[in-house]
XYZ file of N, CA and C in Angstrom:
501
model
N -24.495 3.390 -10.301
C -24.200 3.380 -9.026
C -23.183 2.152 -8.741
N -23.918 0.802 -9.234
C -23.069 -0.962 -9.219
C -22.202 -0.786 -9.515
N -21.673 -0.048 -10.991
C -20.231 0.031 -11.249
C -19.183 0.607 -10.159
N -20.046 2.002 -9.848
C -19.368 2.441 -9.260
C -19.011 2.391 -7.461
N -19.524 0.881 -7.198
C -19.353 0.649 -5.713
C -18.057 -0.816 -6.322
N -18.824 -1.578 -7.263
C -17.602 -2.414 -7.497
C -16.032 -1.740 -7.648
N -16.132 -0.997 -8.512
C -14.555 0.044 -9.118
C -14.253 0.666 -7.550
N -14.459 0.905 -6.394
C -14.082 1.255 -5.526
C -13.833 0.372 -4.213
N -14.227 -0.734 -4.549
C -13.814 -1.548 -4.366
C -12.610 -2.599 -4.531
N -11.987 -2.164 -5.462
C -10.888 -2.432 -6.280
C -9.731 -2.093 -5.686
N -9.218 -0.824 -5.559
C -8.100 -0.622 -4.630
C -8.267 -1.251 -3.188
N -9.465 -0.617 -2.261
C -8.606 -1.404 -0.858
C -8.502 -3.328 -1.233
N -9.293 -4.032 -2.167
C -8.715 -4.897 -2.112
C -7.644 -5.596 -2.860
N -7.318 -5.037 -3.755
C -6.056 -4.969 -3.744
C -5.140 -4.576 -3.452
N -5.246 -3.283 -2.407
C -3.786 -3.051 -0.811
C -4.031 -3.559 0.043
N -5.094 -4.751 -0.129
C -5.338 -5.299 1.278
C -4.337 -6.516 0.562
N -4.673 -6.612 -0.165
C -4.181 -8.225 -1.104
C -2.489 -8.090 -0.975
N -2.405 -7.213 -1.553
C -0.641 -6.866 -1.759
C -0.149 -7.080 -0.186
N -0.889 -6.387 1.205
C -0.114 -6.500 2.292
C -0.163 -7.724 3.049
N -1.105 -8.362 2.688
C -0.406 -9.970 2.657
C 0.136 -10.594 2.308
N 0.381 -10.481 0.760
C 1.764 -11.167 0.425
C 2.762 -11.092 0.765
N 2.253 -9.266 0.549
C 3.894 -9.027 1.662
C 4.560 -9.768 2.839
N 3.153 -10.143 3.271
C 3.474 -10.147 5.157
C 3.695 -11.440 4.849
N 2.935 -11.919 4.158
C 3.429 -13.424 3.929
C 4.894 -13.830 3.557
N 5.380 -13.344 2.312
C 6.317 -13.747 1.391
C 7.552 -12.726 1.294
N 6.826 -12.054 1.572
C 7.693 -10.752 0.742
C 8.477 -10.584 -0.256
N 6.967 -10.349 -0.434
C 7.097 -10.271 -1.899
C 5.549 -9.147 -2.844
N 5.169 -8.512 -3.107
C 4.212 -8.275 -3.944
C 4.571 -8.307 -5.340
N 3.223 -9.305 -5.997
C 3.453 -9.444 -7.267
C 3.311 -7.992 -8.119
N 3.789 -8.182 -9.235
C 3.148 -7.094 -10.451
C 2.086 -7.340 -10.303
N 1.647 -7.931 -10.955
C -0.060 -7.815 -11.115
C -0.912 -6.964 -10.095
N -0.166 -6.844 -9.048
C -1.499 -6.526 -8.307
C -1.254 -4.332 -8.480
N 0.332 -4.098 -8.992
C 0.053 -2.649 -8.944
C 0.007 -2.173 -10.806
N -0.109 -3.429 -11.232
C -0.795 -2.899 -12.785
C -1.866 -2.899 -12.914
N -2.693 -4.130 -11.865
C -4.358 -4.019 -12.006
C -4.520 -2.896 -11.464
N -4.051 -2.532 -10.336
C -4.521 -0.837 -9.752
C -4.561 0.732 -10.867
N -2.455 0.263 -11.701
C -3.297 0.783 -12.659
C -4.261 1.232 -13.848
N -3.788 0.161 -14.295
C -5.169 -0.363 -14.962
C -6.937 0.138 -15.490
N -7.234 -0.014 -13.444
C -8.013 0.350 -12.680
C -8.372 1.596 -12.223
N -7.713 2.457 -12.386
C -8.153 4.073 -12.358
C -8.666 4.528 -13.134
N -7.860 4.139 -14.707
C -9.166 5.270 -15.299
C -10.241 5.345 -15.618
N -10.765 3.381 -15.838
C -12.266 3.383 -15.821
C -13.126 3.577 -14.281
N -12.687 3.729 -13.140
C -12.876 4.290 -11.846
C -12.530 5.449 -12.490
N -11.772 6.912 -12.841
C -12.513 8.358 -12.842
C -13.379 8.040 -13.511
N -13.806 7.458 -15.599
C -14.659 8.105 -15.929
C -15.605 7.533 -14.374
N -15.915 6.204 -14.030
C -17.361 6.025 -13.511
C -17.244 7.082 -12.475
N -16.717 7.886 -12.183
C -16.989 8.390 -10.525
C -17.500 10.182 -11.300
N -16.555 10.403 -12.897
C -16.828 11.535 -13.901
C -16.171 12.999 -12.990
N -14.388 12.202 -12.860
C -13.302 12.937 -12.259
C -13.006 13.955 -13.363
N -13.355 15.272 -13.337
C -12.736 16.342 -14.404
C -11.519 15.569 -14.533
N -11.266 16.260 -15.673
C -9.842 16.557 -15.884
C -8.622 17.274 -15.124
N -8.704 18.483 -14.997
C -8.207 18.504 -13.705
C -7.653 17.763 -12.811
N -8.756 17.342 -12.136
C -8.542 16.592 -11.103
C -7.467 15.261 -11.270
N -8.127 15.058 -12.450
C -6.842 13.647 -12.898
C -5.680 13.373 -13.066
N -5.518 14.460 -13.987
C -4.122 15.730 -13.529
C -3.501 15.884 -12.415
N -3.979 15.838 -11.437
C -3.925 16.139 -10.157
C -2.683 14.346 -9.375
N -3.803 14.066 -10.210
C -4.125 12.403 -9.306
C -2.509 11.785 -10.243
N -2.459 11.982 -11.154
C -1.161 11.992 -12.502
C 0.171 12.373 -11.357
N -0.218 13.259 -11.171
C 1.242 14.127 -10.319
C 1.130 13.704 -9.080
N 0.502 12.959 -8.507
C 0.736 12.581 -7.010
C 1.864 11.254 -7.577
N 1.002 10.570 -8.646
C 1.877 9.263 -8.775
C 3.268 10.005 -9.933
N 2.799 10.674 -10.612
C 4.584 10.679 -10.439
C 5.255 10.663 -9.227
N 4.895 11.857 -8.392
C 5.567 12.159 -7.390
C 5.058 10.816 -6.211
N 4.558 10.509 -6.263
C 5.183 8.747 -5.250
C 6.516 7.916 -5.862
N 5.964 7.741 -7.079
C 6.622 6.980 -8.068
C 8.589 7.606 -8.119
N 8.235 9.034 -8.631
C 9.805 9.398 -7.969
C 10.608 8.897 -6.202
N 9.534 8.877 -5.451
C 10.120 8.504 -4.028
C 10.006 7.310 -3.963
N 9.086 5.975 -4.145
C 8.853 4.780 -4.319
C 11.171 5.021 -4.845
N 11.123 5.543 -5.687
C 12.007 4.551 -6.027
C 13.365 4.885 -5.609
N 13.563 6.345 -5.322
C 14.532 6.763 -4.126
C 15.050 6.230 -2.742
N 13.470 5.611 -2.264
C 13.632 4.312 -1.159
C 14.230 3.500 -1.939
N 14.034 2.728 -2.741
C 13.931 1.546 -3.426
C 15.752 1.554 -3.197
N 16.504 2.403 -3.779
C 17.185 3.243 -4.306
C 18.311 3.221 -3.294
N 18.313 3.711 -2.789
C 18.797 3.877 -1.161
C 18.410 2.415 0.188
N 18.059 1.113 -0.340
C 17.678 0.495 0.403
C 16.389 -0.092 1.122
N 15.850 1.150 1.774
C 14.442 1.085 2.683
C 13.443 0.734 2.295
N 13.083 0.407 0.878
C 12.108 -0.789 0.326
C 12.180 -1.468 -0.436
N 11.949 -2.643 -0.951
C 11.530 -3.476 -1.739
C 10.916 -3.135 -3.598
N 11.268 -3.159 -4.475
C 10.711 -2.691 -5.634
C 8.907 -2.583 -5.741
N 8.485 -3.346 -5.152
C 6.837 -4.099 -5.057
C 6.672 -3.484 -4.195
N 7.318 -2.985 -3.207
C 6.778 -1.894 -1.826
C 6.713 -0.979 -2.967
N 7.974 -0.064 -3.805
C 7.747 1.214 -4.536
C 6.468 1.350 -5.564
N 6.519 0.420 -6.382
C 5.484 0.201 -7.300
C 3.953 -0.156 -6.958
N 3.797 -0.731 -5.255
C 1.920 -0.462 -4.636
C 1.730 1.268 -4.407
N 3.499 1.741 -4.171
C 3.269 3.027 -3.194
C 2.591 4.087 -4.326
N 3.791 4.226 -5.625
C 3.692 5.021 -6.640
C 1.460 4.765 -7.420
N 1.186 3.207 -7.361
C -0.013 2.786 -7.625
C -1.655 3.997 -6.808
N -1.001 3.295 -5.921
C -1.934 3.792 -4.975
C -1.595 5.035 -4.620
N -0.838 5.768 -4.689
C -0.793 7.592 -4.961
C -1.970 7.898 -5.905
N -1.584 6.810 -7.447
C -2.489 7.231 -8.444
C -3.625 7.560 -8.373
N -4.388 6.154 -7.374
C -5.875 6.154 -7.244
C -5.899 7.690 -5.795
N -5.316 7.818 -4.895
C -5.219 8.962 -3.832
C -5.455 9.834 -4.208
N -5.014 10.800 -5.433
C -4.507 11.854 -5.757
C -4.025 13.215 -4.568
N -4.831 14.296 -4.526
C -4.377 15.245 -3.890
C -5.990 15.353 -3.293
N -6.020 16.449 -2.039
C -4.901 16.185 -0.951
C -4.905 14.992 0.154
N -5.852 13.798 0.115
C -5.080 12.794 -0.045
C -4.399 11.772 0.036
N -3.147 12.361 -0.789
C -1.739 11.810 -1.137
C -1.391 12.005 0.520
N -1.411 13.237 0.618
C -0.395 13.604 1.875
C -0.778 12.769 3.303
N -1.684 12.420 2.870
C -2.336 11.398 4.296
C -1.973 10.780 4.115
N -1.734 9.445 2.933
C -1.711 8.496 2.550
C -0.308 8.832 2.981
N 0.661 9.804 2.319
C 2.592 9.832 2.566
C 2.491 10.713 4.323
N 1.709 10.903 5.284
C 1.958 11.106 6.723
C 1.727 9.255 7.253
N 0.593 8.679 7.249
C -0.154 7.740 8.006
C 0.505 6.866 6.995
N 1.033 7.018 6.047
C 2.155 5.396 5.650
C 4.186 5.523 6.597
N 4.241 6.118 6.665
C 5.347 6.530 7.966
C 5.633 6.509 8.770
N 3.861 6.781 9.853
C 3.909 6.575 11.268
C 3.706 4.699 10.903
N 2.702 4.312 9.993
C 2.620 2.859 10.006
C 3.842 2.328 9.706
N 4.946 2.519 9.466
C 6.128 2.011 9.058
C 6.575 1.521 10.105
N 7.234 2.750 10.453
C 7.444 3.496 12.107
C 7.427 2.074 13.334
N 5.581 2.227 13.095
C 4.922 0.939 14.114
C 5.081 -0.197 13.959
N 4.817 -0.206 12.095
C 5.651 -1.725 11.626
C 6.991 -2.673 12.345
N 7.707 -1.405 12.362
C 9.387 -1.382 12.854
C 9.569 -2.112 13.606
N 9.260 -1.093 14.534
C 9.221 -0.928 16.321
C 8.522 -2.639 16.844
N 7.759 -3.057 16.325
C 6.851 -4.593 16.029
C 7.502 -5.837 15.982
N 8.106 -5.720 14.784
C 8.835 -6.405 14.074
C 10.548 -6.192 15.165
N 10.711 -5.291 15.718
C 11.574 -5.555 16.570
C 11.597 -6.025 18.002
N 10.532 -5.561 18.372
C 9.558 -6.283 19.752
C 9.926 -8.036 19.157
N 9.247 -8.328 17.743
C 9.298 -9.818 17.436
C 10.076 -10.826 17.232
N 11.465 -9.929 16.947
C 12.610 -10.166 17.035
C 13.199 -10.469 18.285
N 13.252 -9.981 19.274
C 13.602 -10.360 20.571
C 14.083 -11.499 20.775
N 15.431 -11.838 22.167
C 15.085 -13.403 22.078
C 14.337 -13.994 23.248
N 12.909 -12.780 23.521
C 12.047 -13.511 24.556
C 10.304 -13.668 22.942
N 10.098 -12.560 22.751
C 9.043 -13.886 21.806
C 9.032 -14.011 20.535
N 10.822 -14.367 19.590
C 10.990 -15.451 19.082
C 10.616 -16.366 19.117
N 11.299 -16.764 19.769
C 10.557 -18.291 20.071
C 9.042 -18.658 20.045
N 8.424 -18.082 20.779
C 7.265 -17.709 20.807
C 5.911 -17.688 19.023
N 6.808 -17.022 18.243
C 6.218 -16.806 17.143
C 7.189 -18.165 16.059
N 7.876 -18.523 16.784
C 9.262 -19.010 15.891
C 7.661 -20.864 15.452
N 6.818 -20.986 16.603
C 6.044 -21.974 16.482
C 5.255 -21.735 16.053
N 4.830 -20.336 15.222
C 3.372 -20.464 14.058
C 4.232 -21.360 12.788
N 3.475 -20.784 11.984
C 3.589 -20.705 10.295
C 4.580 -20.533 9.569
N 4.654 -20.330 8.936
C 7.072 -20.050 8.745
C 7.415 -18.816 7.971
N 5.953 -18.440 7.668
C 6.070 -16.858 7.468
C 6.413 -15.982 8.852
N 5.889 -16.132 9.949
C 5.598 -15.996 11.151
C 7.006 -16.055 11.325
N 7.261 -16.541 11.424
C 8.747 -17.592 12.430
C 9.736 -16.556 11.150
N 9.826 -15.848 9.883
C 10.387 -15.518 8.956
C 10.171 -13.820 9.518
N 8.841 -14.004 10.326
C 9.164 -12.301 10.426
C 10.168 -11.764 11.724
N 10.267 -12.745 12.371
C 10.870 -13.032 13.667
C 11.842 -13.315 13.509
N 12.608 -13.615 12.641
C 14.808 -13.485 12.169
C 14.880 -12.086 12.191
N 16.044 -12.480 13.314
C 16.574 -10.775 13.322
C 17.345 -10.349 11.688
N 16.942 -9.542 11.503
C 18.143 -8.991 9.813
C 17.060 -9.213 9.058
N 16.123 -9.847 9.252
C 15.382 -10.449 7.745
C 14.269 -8.833 7.859
N 14.227 -8.880 6.303
C 13.365 -7.450 5.775
C 12.340 -7.031 6.758
N 11.577 -5.834 6.294
C 10.413 -5.035 6.851
C 9.445 -5.643 5.445
N 8.104 -6.143 5.716
C 7.225 -6.326 4.765
C 6.224 -4.939 5.239
N 6.755 -3.492 4.321
C 7.271 -2.211 4.282
C 5.258 -2.624 3.395
N 4.791 -3.290 2.793
C 3.468 -2.739 1.767
C 2.268 -3.073 2.892
N 2.432 -2.922 4.368
C 1.681 -4.057 5.845
C 1.702 -2.333 5.634
N 2.660 -1.317 5.790
C 2.683 -0.161 6.149
C 1.486 0.838 4.448
N 2.084 0.427 3.650
C 1.558 1.341 3.300
C -0.096 0.711 2.610
N -0.284 -0.366 2.694
C -1.822 -0.385 2.624
C -2.480 0.185 4.335
N -2.434 -0.059 4.666
C -2.882 1.370 6.362
C -2.824 2.018 5.338
N -1.916 3.014 5.277
C -2.123 4.575 4.728
C -3.164 4.740 3.373
N -2.824 3.352 3.045
C -3.679 4.052 1.469
C -5.216 3.458 2.269
N -5.579 3.006 3.436
C -6.798 2.128 3.615
C -7.642 4.002 4.026
N -6.540 4.311 5.366
C -6.925 5.491 6.057
C -6.530 6.690 5.204
N -6.642 7.260 3.686
C -6.313 7.984 2.990
C -7.171 8.145 1.897
N -8.154 6.507 1.321
C -9.285 6.578 0.579
C -10.518 7.120 0.774
N -10.672 7.582 2.305
C -11.500 8.308 2.488
C -12.437 9.099 1.912
N -10.393 10.457 1.282
C -10.112 11.362 1.167
C -10.516 11.841 -0.229
N -9.823 10.380 -0.290
C -10.058 10.269 -2.506
C -11.664 10.878 -2.666
N -10.879 11.371 -3.823
C -12.180 11.986 -5.317
C -12.573 10.441 -5.086
N -11.734 9.550 -5.666
C -12.211 8.453 -5.791
C -13.055 7.259 -4.930
N -13.673 8.204 -3.748
C -13.930 7.051 -2.721
C -15.731 8.189 -2.794
N -16.759 6.980 -3.175
C -18.170 6.973 -3.067
C -18.169 8.282 -2.105
N -19.556 8.372 -2.121
C -20.098 9.247 -1.441
C -21.217 8.579 -1.639
N -21.915 7.522 -0.425
C -23.566 7.336 -0.319
C -24.631 7.518 0.226
């Protein structure tokens, strides 16, 4: 039970870490996505996921990897976002992967609207008096830290995953 709880906390801890890093530096280090990938099998084994369910998780990983690569190629998201998107898809599986996709898209839209407001001539001066990363968020034409939206989608979908323990 302690091992299961510890492994279940890996996912939310790492996606929140990724979101904070993306928000403050516009980068998601590779080690975060790699840690998510590496921790999946021990978590799946600890929770006793049957092989067909692990296969479903792998299929969602493949689909989210292809989708993330396509979004990266189109310039919609960064490379770190694409890797985080795929690693989160592995943990979420099906049907939580569908919830993840929908909530991530909605959160991304809300994030874009919030950044447009922050980058307005009215709010931008207020945000420039804070930390440098906040001023960068308020800079017109700057990128969108999409890792934040991925985090929101992942955290909303995680309770519906086979890897979420029932206590």
